[in-house]
Amino acid sequence: MCGICCTVSLCAHVDKPLYNDNKNLSRRGPNSSQQLLRSDSTHNYHCFFSGHVLHLRGDLTPQPLQDENGNVFLWNGEVFGGIEVSSIANDTYTMFQHLTSCDNEHDLLSIFSKVQGPWAFIFYQKKNHSLWFGRDFFGRRSLLWKFSDNLEEILSLTSVAESLTDIVHWQEVPASGIFRCDLHTCALIKSISLTWYPWMSASGSQLTGETRLDEEQKWILNTLPKCVTQLNIGDDRLLVPVSPLNEKVPETLSEKSCKTSSKKVGLEELKLLISEEHRKNIQSFVNVLSEAVQKRVLNLPRLHASLSPALERKANVAILFSGGIDSMILAALADRHVPPEEPIDLLNVAFMMRAPNQQKASLKKSSRKKNPNSAFTESHANSDTLPTDPFNVPDRITGRSGLEELKALNPTRIWNFVEINVNLEELKQMRQQYISQLVYPLNTVLDDSIGCAVWFASRGKGMLQSDGEMKPYTSTSKVVLTGIGADEQLGGYSRHRVRFNTLGYKGLLEELSMELGRISSRNLGRDDRVIGDHGKEARFPFLDENVVSFLNSLPISDKVDLTLPRGLGEKLLLRMTAVSLGLGNSSVLPKRAMQFGSRIAKMENCNEKASDKCNRLQLDIND
């Protein structure tokens, strides 16, 4: 994982440095930092490159990379398949070798069509004065762009914005393809001309999001300032790296009632649903998801066991852990592949609940009636006051229960359950100092809640029980696994049930199809910026290309059954998989969003809507 940056100037001479000290970038890449200037006096353009490297693979390879032909490469990604990278090699160097051997744009696009894994890149191709850049199909790595009428800094690209003073000018580069900037043409017309190479399926249908190709082109151009005078569509295309969604609905399902059953929810009920046909899909799913986890937890810099006594061994892998089904399955599969003598950090975040006199008893009683299956409700159903421990939030309760399941699954593993407690004062301080900059350009109440929760969780600074007492602990892991992508593919959100109840399976399929199309702009760039701020890399096993292709190939009935109640019907395949892995009651926990499970959504303003613009973020930006 890296922090990458490039600034383009169209002035004949550069009178001032194009690089400002970007602490947000350097925190992403603490192991190496370099800058490089490329100038072409004949064509009157200058490109300034900056790279900050988090070392995770092969030999430490400082960026930007350059060769004797004047090519320059910045890479923020991981190659997990499609292009061969040996276990001891560095993928940045491998990718650079492939790109510099390209004779034309078709060859370059073919390379990015093959790569499996998250990526964002910037590549300066000297021979044709081209600046290539873009993000992977799901947008798992952040890349922002900024355009200006000022020829000294007419185009800027970066993993994360520099400061609050100019942050409002940055926008996310759409994860709808790769872009090429013809620097020679730009220097002649004194404005930016871009060529866009969109994602296309193997059958030729366009898959760049919710709109058609020409509408997408207009949308991108309308979001850009006037200094971008052209946005052409390239003659070539990128090949979508996943199989198309199976949108067929069997006749028996289309005739099936969309009314949710009142059937009892429990582990035994879930086990009774598993048929022989289900077992085939479960085993295939376990195999493909386990391989995705394996790729993401191995080949990390590790001390040899003989050099690290058991008491001093540090965790190299951490999981954003609520005890819910997504994080439990990731933990169970990571346990298969992380060396047995190595701890695994389970990062569990809780925001301080307000005192009882700040919250009306009637609201709490109403909440209990609406959520009869929640672990929080079960633990406090007989009390009108909040628990003595103000951090005993729902995710803390289910997290502890999940820890016991994991201990039973593998009692020899060291499971570090890190209790990360956040009070209101620290939340406000860290939001103003760091988080508001990282979340932007997203700015809703939901972005604030999730951005803050993920930032504190991935920082990994909390308390750990050791020798019978709680002691301060900070996770040393550079890799953080997150379960995002499971709900989007397996019908985990409440809006999926609403859509199903209204329009049946056809409506549900349309909603699921839309989810992956917008996940880059709604979630992944933000999460990459937030987690990367700690010099750690977010990894998303549920969004592995092979996992997505497998899930896309299945008929809807094999993945979800929303005629079943909460705790069973949503993410049905995942729940059955959890049972096959030996997990217990966590298999039937209802979906609970992170902002509610961690209680951050109740900490400041309970009357906000998730889609509202967040005043706290806006105020921080304007300060």
Coordinates of C-alpha atoms in Angstrom, one line a residue:
M1 CA 0.0 0.0 0.0
C2 CA 1.3 3.4 -0.9
G3 CA 0.5 7.1 -1.0
I4 CA 0.9 8.3 -4.6
C5 CA 0.8 11.8 -6.0
C6 CA 1.4 13.6 -9.4
T7 CA 1.1 17.3 -10.3
V8 CA 1.1 18.5 -14.0
S9 CA 2.2 22.0 -15.0
L10 CA 1.8 23.5 -18.4
C11 CA 4.1 26.4 -17.8
A12 CA 7.3 26.9 -19.8
H13 CA 9.2 27.3 -16.5
V14 CA 8.4 26.1 -13.0
D15 CA 9.3 28.9 -10.6
K16 CA 8.3 27.1 -7.5
P17 CA 8.3 23.5 -6.3
L18 CA 5.2 21.6 -7.4
Y19 CA 5.4 19.5 -4.2
N20 CA 4.0 20.5 -0.8
D21 CA 4.7 18.4 2.3
N22 CA 1.7 16.1 2.4
K23 CA 1.6 14.4 5.8
N24 CA -1.5 12.6 4.9
L25 CA 0.4 10.8 2.1
S26 CA 3.5 10.1 4.2
R27 CA 1.4 8.5 6.9
R28 CA 0.2 6.0 4.3
G29 CA 3.7 5.0 3.3
P30 CA 6.0 5.2 6.3
N31 CA 8.8 3.0 4.9
S32 CA 10.0 5.0 2.0
S33 CA 9.4 8.5 0.5
Q34 CA 10.8 10.0 -2.8
Q35 CA 10.0 12.7 -5.2
L36 CA 10.8 13.1 -8.9
L37 CA 10.4 15.8 -11.5
R38 CA 10.0 15.0 -15.2
S39 CA 10.2 18.0 -17.6
D40 CA 9.8 18.3 -21.4
S41 CA 11.1 21.7 -22.5
T42 CA 10.2 21.0 -26.1
H43 CA 6.5 20.5 -25.3
N44 CA 6.4 22.8 -22.3
Y45 CA 5.1 20.5 -19.6
H46 CA 6.4 19.3 -16.2
C47 CA 5.2 16.4 -14.1
F48 CA 6.1 16.1 -10.4
F49 CA 5.8 12.7 -8.8
S50 CA 5.7 11.7 -5.2
G51 CA 5.6 8.2 -3.7
H52 CA 5.3 6.9 -0.1
V53 CA 5.6 3.2 0.4
L54 CA 4.3 0.8 3.0
H55 CA 6.5 -2.3 2.6
L56 CA 4.5 -5.5 2.4
R57 CA 5.9 -7.6 -0.4
G58 CA 9.2 -8.7 -1.8
D59 CA 12.2 -6.3 -1.4
L60 CA 11.4 -2.7 -0.4
T61 CA 11.0 -0.9 -3.7
P62 CA 11.0 3.0 -3.4
Q63 CA 8.6 4.9 -5.6
P64 CA 8.4 6.6 -8.0
L65 CA 10.0 3.9 -10.2
Q66 CA 11.8 5.2 -13.3
D67 CA 13.7 3.6 -16.2
E68 CA 16.4 4.8 -18.7
N69 CA 13.7 5.7 -21.2
G70 CA 12.2 8.3 -18.9
N71 CA 9.1 6.3 -17.9
V72 CA 7.8 6.8 -14.4
F73 CA 5.4 4.6 -12.4
L74 CA 3.5 5.0 -9.1
W75 CA 1.5 2.0 -7.9
N76 CA -0.9 1.6 -4.9
G77 CA -2.1 -1.9 -5.3
E78 CA -1.7 -5.6 -4.8
V79 CA -1.5 -8.2 -7.6
F80 CA -3.3 -11.3 -6.2
G81 CA -3.8 -13.0 -9.6
G82 CA -3.9 -12.6 -13.4
I83 CA -0.3 -11.6 -13.7
E84 CA 2.4 -13.9 -12.2
V85 CA 4.3 -12.4 -9.3
S86 CA 6.5 -14.8 -7.3
S87 CA 6.2 -15.0 -3.5
I88 CA 9.5 -13.2 -3.1
A89 CA 9.0 -10.6 -5.8
N90 CA 7.7 -7.0 -5.6
D91 CA 4.5 -6.4 -7.6
T92 CA 5.3 -2.7 -8.2
Y93 CA 8.4 -3.7 -10.1
T94 CA 6.7 -6.5 -11.9
M95 CA 3.9 -4.2 -13.1
F96 CA 6.4 -1.6 -14.2
Q97 CA 8.2 -4.1 -16.3
H98 CA 4.9 -5.1 -18.0
L99 CA 3.8 -1.6 -18.7
T100 CA 7.2 -0.4 -20.1
S101 CA 7.1 -3.3 -22.6
C102 CA 3.8 -2.1 -24.1
D103 CA 3.9 -0.9 -27.7
N104 CA 0.4 0.5 -27.8
E105 CA -2.7 1.3 -25.7
H106 CA -4.3 -2.1 -26.4
D107 CA -1.3 -3.8 -24.8
L108 CA -1.5 -1.6 -21.8
L109 CA -5.3 -2.0 -21.3
S110 CA -4.8 -5.8 -21.7
I111 CA -2.5 -5.8 -18.7
F112 CA -5.0 -4.0 -16.4
S113 CA -7.8 -6.2 -17.7
K114 CA -5.8 -9.2 -16.3
V115 CA -4.8 -7.9 -12.9
Q116 CA -6.7 -9.3 -10.0
G117 CA -6.6 -7.3 -6.8
P118 CA -7.0 -3.7 -5.7
W119 CA -5.1 -1.0 -7.4
A120 CA -4.7 2.7 -8.2
F121 CA -1.8 3.8 -10.4
I122 CA -0.2 6.7 -12.3
F123 CA 2.1 5.9 -15.3
Y124 CA 4.0 8.4 -17.3
Q125 CA 4.8 7.0 -20.8
K126 CA 7.6 9.2 -22.1
K127 CA 7.6 8.1 -25.8
N128 CA 4.0 9.4 -26.5
H129 CA 3.8 12.0 -23.7
S130 CA 0.9 10.2 -22.0
L131 CA -0.1 10.2 -18.4
W132 CA -2.2 7.1 -17.6
F133 CA -4.1 6.8 -14.3
G134 CA -7.1 5.0 -12.8
R135 CA -8.6 2.6 -10.2
D136 CA -9.6 -1.0 -10.3
F137 CA -13.1 -2.1 -11.2
F138 CA -14.4 -1.9 -7.6
G139 CA -12.4 1.2 -6.6
R140 CA -10.7 -0.6 -3.7
R141 CA -7.9 2.0 -3.7
S142 CA -8.4 5.7 -3.4
L143 CA -7.4 8.1 -6.1
L144 CA -8.5 11.8 -6.2
W145 CA -8.1 14.4 -8.9
K146 CA -8.1 18.2 -8.9
F147 CA -8.2 20.5 -11.9
S148 CA -7.2 24.2 -12.0
D149 CA -7.2 27.1 -14.4
N150 CA -3.7 27.8 -13.0
L151 CA -1.3 26.4 -15.6
E152 CA 1.3 25.8 -12.8
E153 CA -0.9 23.1 -11.3
I154 CA -3.5 22.4 -13.9
L155 CA -3.9 18.7 -13.0
S156 CA -3.2 17.0 -9.7
L157 CA -3.7 13.3 -8.7
T158 CA -3.3 11.9 -5.2
S159 CA -4.3 9.1 -2.9
V160 CA -5.5 11.6 -0.3
A161 CA -5.9 15.3 -0.2
E162 CA -3.2 17.5 1.2
S163 CA -4.9 19.9 3.6
L164 CA -8.2 21.5 4.6
T165 CA -7.3 24.7 2.7
D166 CA -7.9 23.3 -0.7
I167 CA -9.7 20.0 0.0
V168 CA -13.0 21.2 -1.5
H169 CA -11.5 21.1 -5.0
W170 CA -10.7 17.4 -4.9
Q171 CA -13.0 14.7 -6.2
E172 CA -12.7 10.9 -6.5
V173 CA -11.5 9.6 -9.9
P174 CA -14.4 7.5 -11.1
A175 CA -13.7 3.8 -11.0
S176 CA -15.4 3.4 -14.4
G177 CA -12.2 2.8 -16.4
I178 CA -8.7 4.1 -17.0
F179 CA -7.9 7.7 -18.1
R180 CA -5.1 9.0 -20.4
C181 CA -4.0 12.6 -20.5
D182 CA -2.1 13.6 -23.7
L183 CA 0.4 16.0 -22.3
H184 CA 1.5 17.2 -25.8
T185 CA -2.0 18.2 -26.7
C186 CA -2.6 19.8 -23.3
A187 CA 0.5 21.9 -23.7
L188 CA -0.7 23.1 -27.1
I189 CA -4.3 24.0 -26.1
K190 CA -3.3 25.1 -22.5
S191 CA -6.1 23.0 -21.0
I192 CA -6.7 19.4 -20.1
S193 CA -7.8 16.8 -22.7
L194 CA -8.6 13.3 -21.4
T195 CA -9.3 10.0 -23.1
W196 CA -11.5 7.5 -21.1
Y197 CA -11.2 3.7 -21.6
P198 CA -14.3 2.2 -19.9
W199 CA -14.9 -1.2 -18.5
M200 CA -16.7 -3.6 -20.9
S201 CA -17.9 -7.1 -20.4
A202 CA -16.6 -10.0 -22.5
S203 CA -19.9 -9.9 -24.4
G204 CA -19.5 -6.2 -25.2
S205 CA -22.1 -4.8 -22.9
Q206 CA -21.1 -1.7 -21.0
L207 CA -20.6 -2.1 -17.2
T208 CA -19.5 1.2 -15.9
G209 CA -22.2 1.7 -13.3
E210 CA -25.9 2.7 -13.3
T211 CA -25.9 4.7 -16.6
R212 CA -25.2 4.0 -20.2
L213 CA -21.9 4.8 -21.8
D214 CA -22.8 8.1 -23.3
E215 CA -24.6 9.2 -20.1
E216 CA -21.6 8.2 -18.1
Q217 CA -19.4 10.3 -20.3
K218 CA -21.6 13.3 -19.9
W219 CA -21.8 12.8 -16.1
I220 CA -18.0 12.7 -15.8
L221 CA -17.6 15.8 -18.0
N222 CA -20.2 17.7 -16.0
T223 CA -18.4 17.1 -12.8
L224 CA -15.2 18.5 -14.2
P225 CA -14.2 22.2 -14.3
K226 CA -14.1 24.2 -17.5
C227 CA -10.3 23.8 -17.9
V228 CA -11.1 20.2 -18.9
T229 CA -12.2 20.9 -22.5
Q230 CA -12.3 17.3 -23.8
L231 CA -13.3 13.9 -22.6
N232 CA -13.0 11.5 -25.4
I233 CA -13.9 7.8 -25.3
G234 CA -11.1 5.6 -26.4
D235 CA -11.3 3.1 -29.2
D236 CA -10.3 0.2 -26.9
R237 CA -11.8 -1.1 -23.8
L238 CA -10.9 -2.7 -20.5
L239 CA -12.3 -6.2 -19.9
V240 CA -14.5 -6.5 -16.7
P241 CA -12.6 -8.8 -14.3
V242 CA -15.7 -10.6 -13.0
S243 CA -18.6 -12.7 -14.4
P244 CA -21.9 -11.0 -15.0
L245 CA -24.6 -11.4 -12.4
N246 CA -27.0 -14.3 -12.9
E247 CA -30.3 -12.5 -13.2
K248 CA -32.5 -15.5 -13.9
V249 CA -35.4 -16.1 -11.5
P250 CA -36.8 -19.7 -11.5
E251 CA -40.5 -19.8 -12.1
T252 CA -41.1 -21.3 -8.7
L253 CA -39.5 -18.3 -7.1
S254 CA -41.3 -15.7 -9.2
E255 CA -44.6 -17.2 -8.0
K256 CA -43.4 -17.4 -4.4
S257 CA -44.9 -15.1 -1.9
C258 CA -42.7 -12.1 -1.0
K259 CA -44.1 -12.0 2.5
T260 CA -41.6 -12.6 5.2
S261 CA -42.2 -15.7 7.3
S262 CA -42.5 -15.5 11.1
K263 CA -40.6 -18.7 11.5
K264 CA -38.4 -19.1 14.5
V265 CA -34.8 -18.0 14.2
G266 CA -32.1 -20.1 15.8
L267 CA -29.0 -22.2 15.0
E268 CA -31.0 -25.4 14.8
E269 CA -33.5 -23.8 12.4
L270 CA -30.6 -22.8 10.2
K271 CA -29.1 -26.3 10.2
L272 CA -32.4 -27.8 9.1
L273 CA -32.4 -25.5 6.0
I274 CA -29.1 -27.0 4.7
S275 CA -29.8 -29.6 2.0
E276 CA -27.4 -31.7 -0.1
E277 CA -27.7 -29.3 -2.9
H278 CA -26.7 -26.5 -0.6
R279 CA -23.7 -28.4 0.6
K280 CA -22.2 -28.3 -2.9
N281 CA -22.4 -24.6 -3.1
I282 CA -21.2 -24.2 0.5
Q283 CA -18.0 -26.2 -0.2
S284 CA -17.3 -24.3 -3.4
F285 CA -17.9 -21.0 -1.6
V286 CA -15.6 -22.0 1.3
N287 CA -12.9 -23.0 -1.2
V288 CA -13.0 -19.7 -3.2
L289 CA -13.3 -17.5 -0.1
S290 CA -10.6 -19.4 1.8
E291 CA -8.2 -18.9 -1.2
A292 CA -9.0 -15.2 -1.2
V293 CA -8.2 -14.9 2.5
Q294 CA -5.0 -16.9 2.0
K295 CA -3.7 -14.5 -0.7
R296 CA -4.3 -11.6 1.7
V297 CA -2.7 -13.0 4.9
L298 CA 0.4 -14.8 3.5
N299 CA 3.6 -13.4 1.9
L300 CA 3.9 -10.7 4.5
P301 CA 7.2 -9.6 6.1
R302 CA 7.5 -12.0 9.1
L303 CA 10.1 -12.7 11.7
H304 CA 11.4 -16.2 11.7
A305 CA 9.8 -18.1 14.7
S306 CA 13.3 -18.9 16.2
L307 CA 14.0 -15.1 16.4
S308 CA 10.7 -14.3 18.1
P309 CA 9.9 -16.0 21.4
A310 CA 6.1 -16.7 21.9
L311 CA 5.6 -13.9 24.3
E312 CA 7.0 -11.4 21.9
R313 CA 5.3 -12.5 18.7
K314 CA 3.4 -9.7 17.0
A315 CA 0.2 -10.0 15.0
N316 CA 0.7 -9.4 11.2
V317 CA -3.0 -9.6 10.4
A318 CA -5.9 -7.8 12.0
I319 CA -9.7 -8.0 11.4
L320 CA -12.3 -5.3 11.8
F321 CA -14.3 -7.4 14.3
S322 CA -17.9 -7.0 15.5
G323 CA -18.6 -10.7 16.2
G324 CA -21.1 -10.6 13.3
I325 CA -21.1 -13.2 10.6
D326 CA -18.9 -11.4 8.1
S327 CA -16.0 -10.8 10.5
M328 CA -16.4 -14.3 12.2
I329 CA -16.0 -16.1 8.8
L330 CA -13.0 -14.0 8.0
A331 CA -11.4 -14.8 11.4
A332 CA -12.2 -18.5 11.0
L333 CA -10.6 -18.6 7.5
A334 CA -7.6 -16.5 8.5
D335 CA -7.0 -19.0 11.2
R336 CA -6.5 -21.6 8.5
H337 CA -3.7 -19.7 6.9
V338 CA -1.9 -17.5 9.4
P339 CA 1.0 -19.4 11.0
P340 CA -0.3 -21.1 14.1
E341 CA 2.2 -19.5 16.4
E342 CA 1.2 -16.0 15.3
P343 CA -1.6 -14.0 17.1
I344 CA -4.5 -12.5 15.2
D345 CA -5.8 -9.1 16.3
L346 CA -9.6 -8.7 16.5
L347 CA -10.3 -5.0 16.5
N348 CA -13.5 -4.1 18.3
V349 CA -14.5 -0.5 18.5
A350 CA -17.1 1.0 20.9
F351 CA -18.2 4.6 21.3
M352 CA -19.2 5.8 24.8
M353 CA -23.0 5.6 25.4
R354 CA -24.7 8.6 26.8
A355 CA -25.7 8.8 30.4
P356 CA -29.3 7.6 31.2
N357 CA -30.6 11.1 31.8
Q358 CA -29.7 12.0 28.3
Q359 CA -31.8 9.3 26.7
K360 CA -35.5 8.8 27.2
A361 CA -36.6 5.5 28.6
S362 CA -39.5 5.3 26.1
L363 CA -37.0 5.5 23.2
K364 CA -35.1 2.6 24.6
K365 CA -38.2 0.5 25.1
S366 CA -39.3 1.2 21.6
S367 CA -35.9 0.2 20.3
R368 CA -36.2 -3.2 22.1
K369 CA -39.6 -3.9 20.5
K370 CA -38.2 -3.2 17.1
N371 CA -35.1 -5.3 17.5
P372 CA -36.2 -8.4 19.6
N373 CA -33.3 -10.5 18.2
S374 CA -30.4 -8.2 19.1
A375 CA -27.8 -9.4 21.6
F376 CA -27.9 -5.9 23.1
T377 CA -31.6 -6.2 23.8
E378 CA -31.3 -9.7 25.3
S379 CA -28.6 -8.6 27.7
H380 CA -30.5 -5.5 28.9
A381 CA -34.2 -6.3 28.3
N382 CA -35.0 -6.0 32.0
S383 CA -33.3 -2.7 32.6
D384 CA -34.5 0.9 31.9
T385 CA -31.0 2.2 32.5
L386 CA -27.8 1.9 30.5
P387 CA -25.2 -0.6 31.6
T388 CA -22.6 0.3 34.2
D389 CA -19.9 0.0 31.5
P390 CA -20.6 2.8 29.0
F391 CA -18.7 0.9 26.3
N392 CA -20.8 -2.2 26.6
V393 CA -22.3 -1.5 23.2
P394 CA -24.0 -4.2 21.0
D395 CA -20.8 -4.9 18.9
R396 CA -18.8 -5.3 22.1
I397 CA -21.3 -7.9 23.4
T398 CA -21.4 -9.8 20.2
G399 CA -17.6 -9.4 19.8
R400 CA -17.0 -11.1 23.1
S401 CA -19.4 -13.9 22.3
G402 CA -17.7 -14.3 18.9
L403 CA -14.3 -14.5 20.6
E404 CA -15.5 -17.5 22.7
E405 CA -16.6 -19.2 19.5
L406 CA -13.2 -18.7 17.9
K407 CA -11.4 -19.9 21.1
A408 CA -13.5 -23.1 20.9
L409 CA -12.7 -23.4 17.2
N410 CA -9.0 -23.1 17.8
P411 CA -8.0 -22.9 21.5
T412 CA -4.2 -22.9 20.6
R413 CA -4.4 -19.7 18.6
I414 CA -3.7 -16.4 20.4
W415 CA -6.8 -14.3 19.7
N416 CA -6.1 -10.7 20.6
F417 CA -9.5 -9.1 21.3
V418 CA -8.6 -5.5 21.3
E419 CA -11.2 -3.3 23.0
I420 CA -11.1 0.1 21.4
N421 CA -13.0 2.7 23.5
V422 CA -13.7 6.2 22.2
N423 CA -15.2 9.0 24.2
L424 CA -16.8 12.2 22.7
E425 CA -13.8 14.4 23.4
E426 CA -11.4 12.2 21.5
L427 CA -13.9 11.7 18.7
K428 CA -14.2 15.4 18.1
Q429 CA -10.4 15.9 18.3
M430 CA -9.5 13.2 15.9
R431 CA -12.3 14.1 13.5
Q432 CA -11.0 17.7 13.2
Q433 CA -7.3 16.7 13.1
Y434 CA -7.5 13.8 10.7
I435 CA -10.8 12.1 9.8
S436 CA -12.7 14.9 8.1
Q437 CA -9.8 15.3 5.6
L438 CA -9.8 11.5 4.9
V439 CA -13.5 11.1 4.5
Y440 CA -13.8 14.0 2.0
P441 CA -15.0 14.3 -0.7
L442 CA -17.7 12.2 0.8
N443 CA -19.7 14.2 3.3
T444 CA -22.8 12.6 4.6
V445 CA -23.8 11.6 8.2
L446 CA -23.2 8.0 7.2
D447 CA -19.8 8.8 5.9
D448 CA -18.9 10.5 9.1
S449 CA -20.1 7.7 11.3
I450 CA -18.5 4.9 9.3
G451 CA -15.3 6.9 8.6
C452 CA -14.8 7.7 12.3
A453 CA -15.6 4.1 13.4
V454 CA -13.2 2.5 10.9
W455 CA -10.5 5.1 11.6
F456 CA -10.5 4.3 15.3
A457 CA -10.9 0.6 14.8
S458 CA -8.0 0.3 12.3
R459 CA -5.7 2.4 14.4
G460 CA -5.9 -0.6 16.8
K461 CA -5.2 1.3 20.0
G462 CA -7.1 -0.1 22.9
M463 CA -7.1 -2.5 25.8
L464 CA -6.2 -6.2 25.8
Q465 CA -6.8 -8.7 28.6
S466 CA -3.5 -10.2 29.6
D467 CA -2.8 -12.3 32.7
G468 CA -6.2 -11.6 34.1
E469 CA -6.1 -7.8 33.8
M470 CA -6.7 -5.2 31.1
K471 CA -3.6 -3.6 29.7
P472 CA -3.0 -1.0 27.0
Y473 CA -2.3 -2.5 23.6
T474 CA -1.7 -1.2 20.1
S475 CA -2.0 -3.5 17.1
T476 CA 1.2 -3.9 15.0
S477 CA -0.6 -5.4 12.0
K478 CA 0.0 -3.8 8.7
V479 CA -2.9 -5.7 7.1
V480 CA -6.5 -5.1 8.1
L481 CA -9.2 -7.5 6.7
T482 CA -12.7 -6.1 6.4
G483 CA -16.0 -7.8 5.5
I484 CA -17.3 -5.2 3.1
G485 CA -18.8 -6.7 0.0
A486 CA -20.7 -9.5 1.8
D487 CA -23.9 -7.5 2.3
E488 CA -23.8 -6.0 -1.1
Q489 CA -23.7 -9.4 -2.8
L490 CA -25.9 -11.5 -0.5
G491 CA -28.8 -9.2 0.4
G492 CA -27.6 -8.1 3.8
Y493 CA -29.1 -4.6 4.1
S494 CA -32.6 -3.7 5.2
R495 CA -33.1 -1.9 1.9
H496 CA -32.8 -5.3 0.1
R497 CA -35.7 -6.7 2.1
V498 CA -37.8 -3.5 1.4
R499 CA -37.1 -3.9 -2.3
F500 CA -37.9 -7.6 -2.2
N501 CA -41.2 -7.0 -0.4
T502 CA -42.1 -4.4 -3.0
L503 CA -40.9 -5.9 -6.3
G504 CA -40.0 -9.4 -5.5
Y505 CA -36.9 -11.2 -6.7
K506 CA -36.7 -9.1 -9.9
G507 CA -36.4 -5.9 -7.7
L508 CA -33.9 -7.6 -5.4
L509 CA -31.7 -8.5 -8.3
E510 CA -31.8 -5.0 -9.6
E511 CA -30.8 -3.7 -6.2
L512 CA -27.9 -6.2 -5.9
S513 CA -26.7 -5.3 -9.4
M514 CA -26.7 -1.6 -8.5
E515 CA -24.7 -2.3 -5.2
L516 CA -21.4 -3.4 -6.8
G517 CA -21.7 -0.6 -9.4
R518 CA -21.7 2.1 -6.8
I519 CA -19.5 0.5 -4.1
S520 CA -16.5 2.4 -5.2
S521 CA -18.1 5.8 -4.8
R522 CA -20.1 5.0 -1.6
N523 CA -17.5 3.1 0.4
L524 CA -14.2 1.8 -0.8
G525 CA -12.2 5.0 -1.6
R526 CA -13.2 6.4 1.8
D527 CA -12.3 3.2 3.7
D528 CA -8.9 3.0 1.9
R529 CA -8.1 6.6 2.9
V530 CA -9.2 6.1 6.5
I531 CA -7.4 2.8 7.1
G532 CA -4.3 3.8 5.1
D533 CA -3.9 6.8 7.4
H534 CA -2.3 4.5 10.0
G535 CA 0.2 3.0 7.6
K536 CA -2.0 -0.1 7.2
E537 CA -3.6 -1.7 4.2
A538 CA -7.3 -2.5 3.9
R539 CA -7.9 -5.9 2.2
F540 CA -11.4 -7.0 1.1
P541 CA -11.7 -10.9 0.6
F542 CA -15.4 -10.7 -0.2
L543 CA -14.5 -8.5 -3.2
D544 CA -11.8 -10.9 -4.6
E545 CA -12.5 -11.3 -8.3
N546 CA -13.0 -15.0 -8.0
V547 CA -15.3 -14.7 -5.1
V548 CA -17.5 -12.1 -6.9
S549 CA -17.5 -14.3 -10.0
F550 CA -18.6 -17.3 -8.1
L551 CA -21.4 -15.5 -6.3
N552 CA -22.5 -13.8 -9.5
S553 CA -22.8 -17.2 -11.2
L554 CA -25.3 -18.6 -8.6
P555 CA -29.0 -18.1 -9.0
I556 CA -30.5 -15.8 -6.5
S557 CA -32.3 -18.6 -4.6
D558 CA -28.9 -20.2 -3.7
K559 CA -27.7 -17.0 -2.0
V560 CA -30.6 -15.4 -0.2
D561 CA -34.2 -16.1 0.8
L562 CA -35.9 -13.1 2.1
T563 CA -39.2 -14.9 2.8
L564 CA -37.3 -16.2 5.8
P565 CA -37.0 -13.8 8.8
R566 CA -34.0 -11.7 9.8
G567 CA -31.1 -13.8 11.0
L568 CA -31.8 -16.5 8.5
G569 CA -32.9 -15.2 5.0
E570 CA -30.4 -12.4 4.4
K571 CA -26.9 -13.8 3.5
L572 CA -28.4 -17.3 3.7
L573 CA -25.4 -18.9 1.9
L574 CA -23.0 -17.1 4.2
R575 CA -24.9 -18.3 7.3
M576 CA -24.8 -21.9 6.0
T577 CA -21.1 -21.5 5.3
A578 CA -20.6 -20.4 8.9
V579 CA -22.3 -23.6 10.2
S580 CA -20.0 -25.7 8.0
L581 CA -17.0 -23.9 9.5
G582 CA -18.0 -24.9 13.0
L583 CA -19.3 -21.5 14.1
G584 CA -22.3 -21.2 16.5
N585 CA -24.8 -18.6 17.4
S586 CA -23.0 -15.9 15.4
S587 CA -24.4 -17.7 12.3
V588 CA -27.9 -16.4 13.0
L589 CA -27.2 -12.9 14.3
P590 CA -29.2 -10.3 12.4
K591 CA -27.4 -7.7 10.4
R592 CA -26.5 -4.7 12.4
A593 CA -24.8 -1.7 10.7
M594 CA -21.4 -0.6 12.2
Q595 CA -22.7 2.8 13.1
F596 CA -25.4 1.3 15.3
G597 CA -23.4 -1.6 16.6
S598 CA -20.6 0.6 17.8
R599 CA -23.1 3.3 19.0
I600 CA -21.4 6.2 17.2
A601 CA -24.7 7.0 15.5
K602 CA -26.2 7.7 18.9
M603 CA -23.3 9.7 20.3
E604 CA -23.9 13.2 19.0
N605 CA -27.1 13.9 17.1
C606 CA -29.7 11.1 17.1
N607 CA -32.1 13.1 14.8
E608 CA -29.9 13.0 11.7
K609 CA -30.6 11.0 8.6
A610 CA -27.8 8.9 7.2
S611 CA -28.0 10.7 3.8
D612 CA -27.9 14.2 5.2
K613 CA -24.8 16.3 4.8
C614 CA -22.8 16.1 8.0
N615 CA -22.4 19.5 9.6
R616 CA -19.6 18.3 11.7
L617 CA -17.6 17.4 8.6
Q618 CA -18.6 20.7 6.9
L619 CA -17.6 22.8 9.9
D620 CA -14.2 21.1 10.1
I621 CA -13.6 21.7 6.4
N622 CA -14.4 25.4 6.7
D623 CA -12.4 26.0 9.9

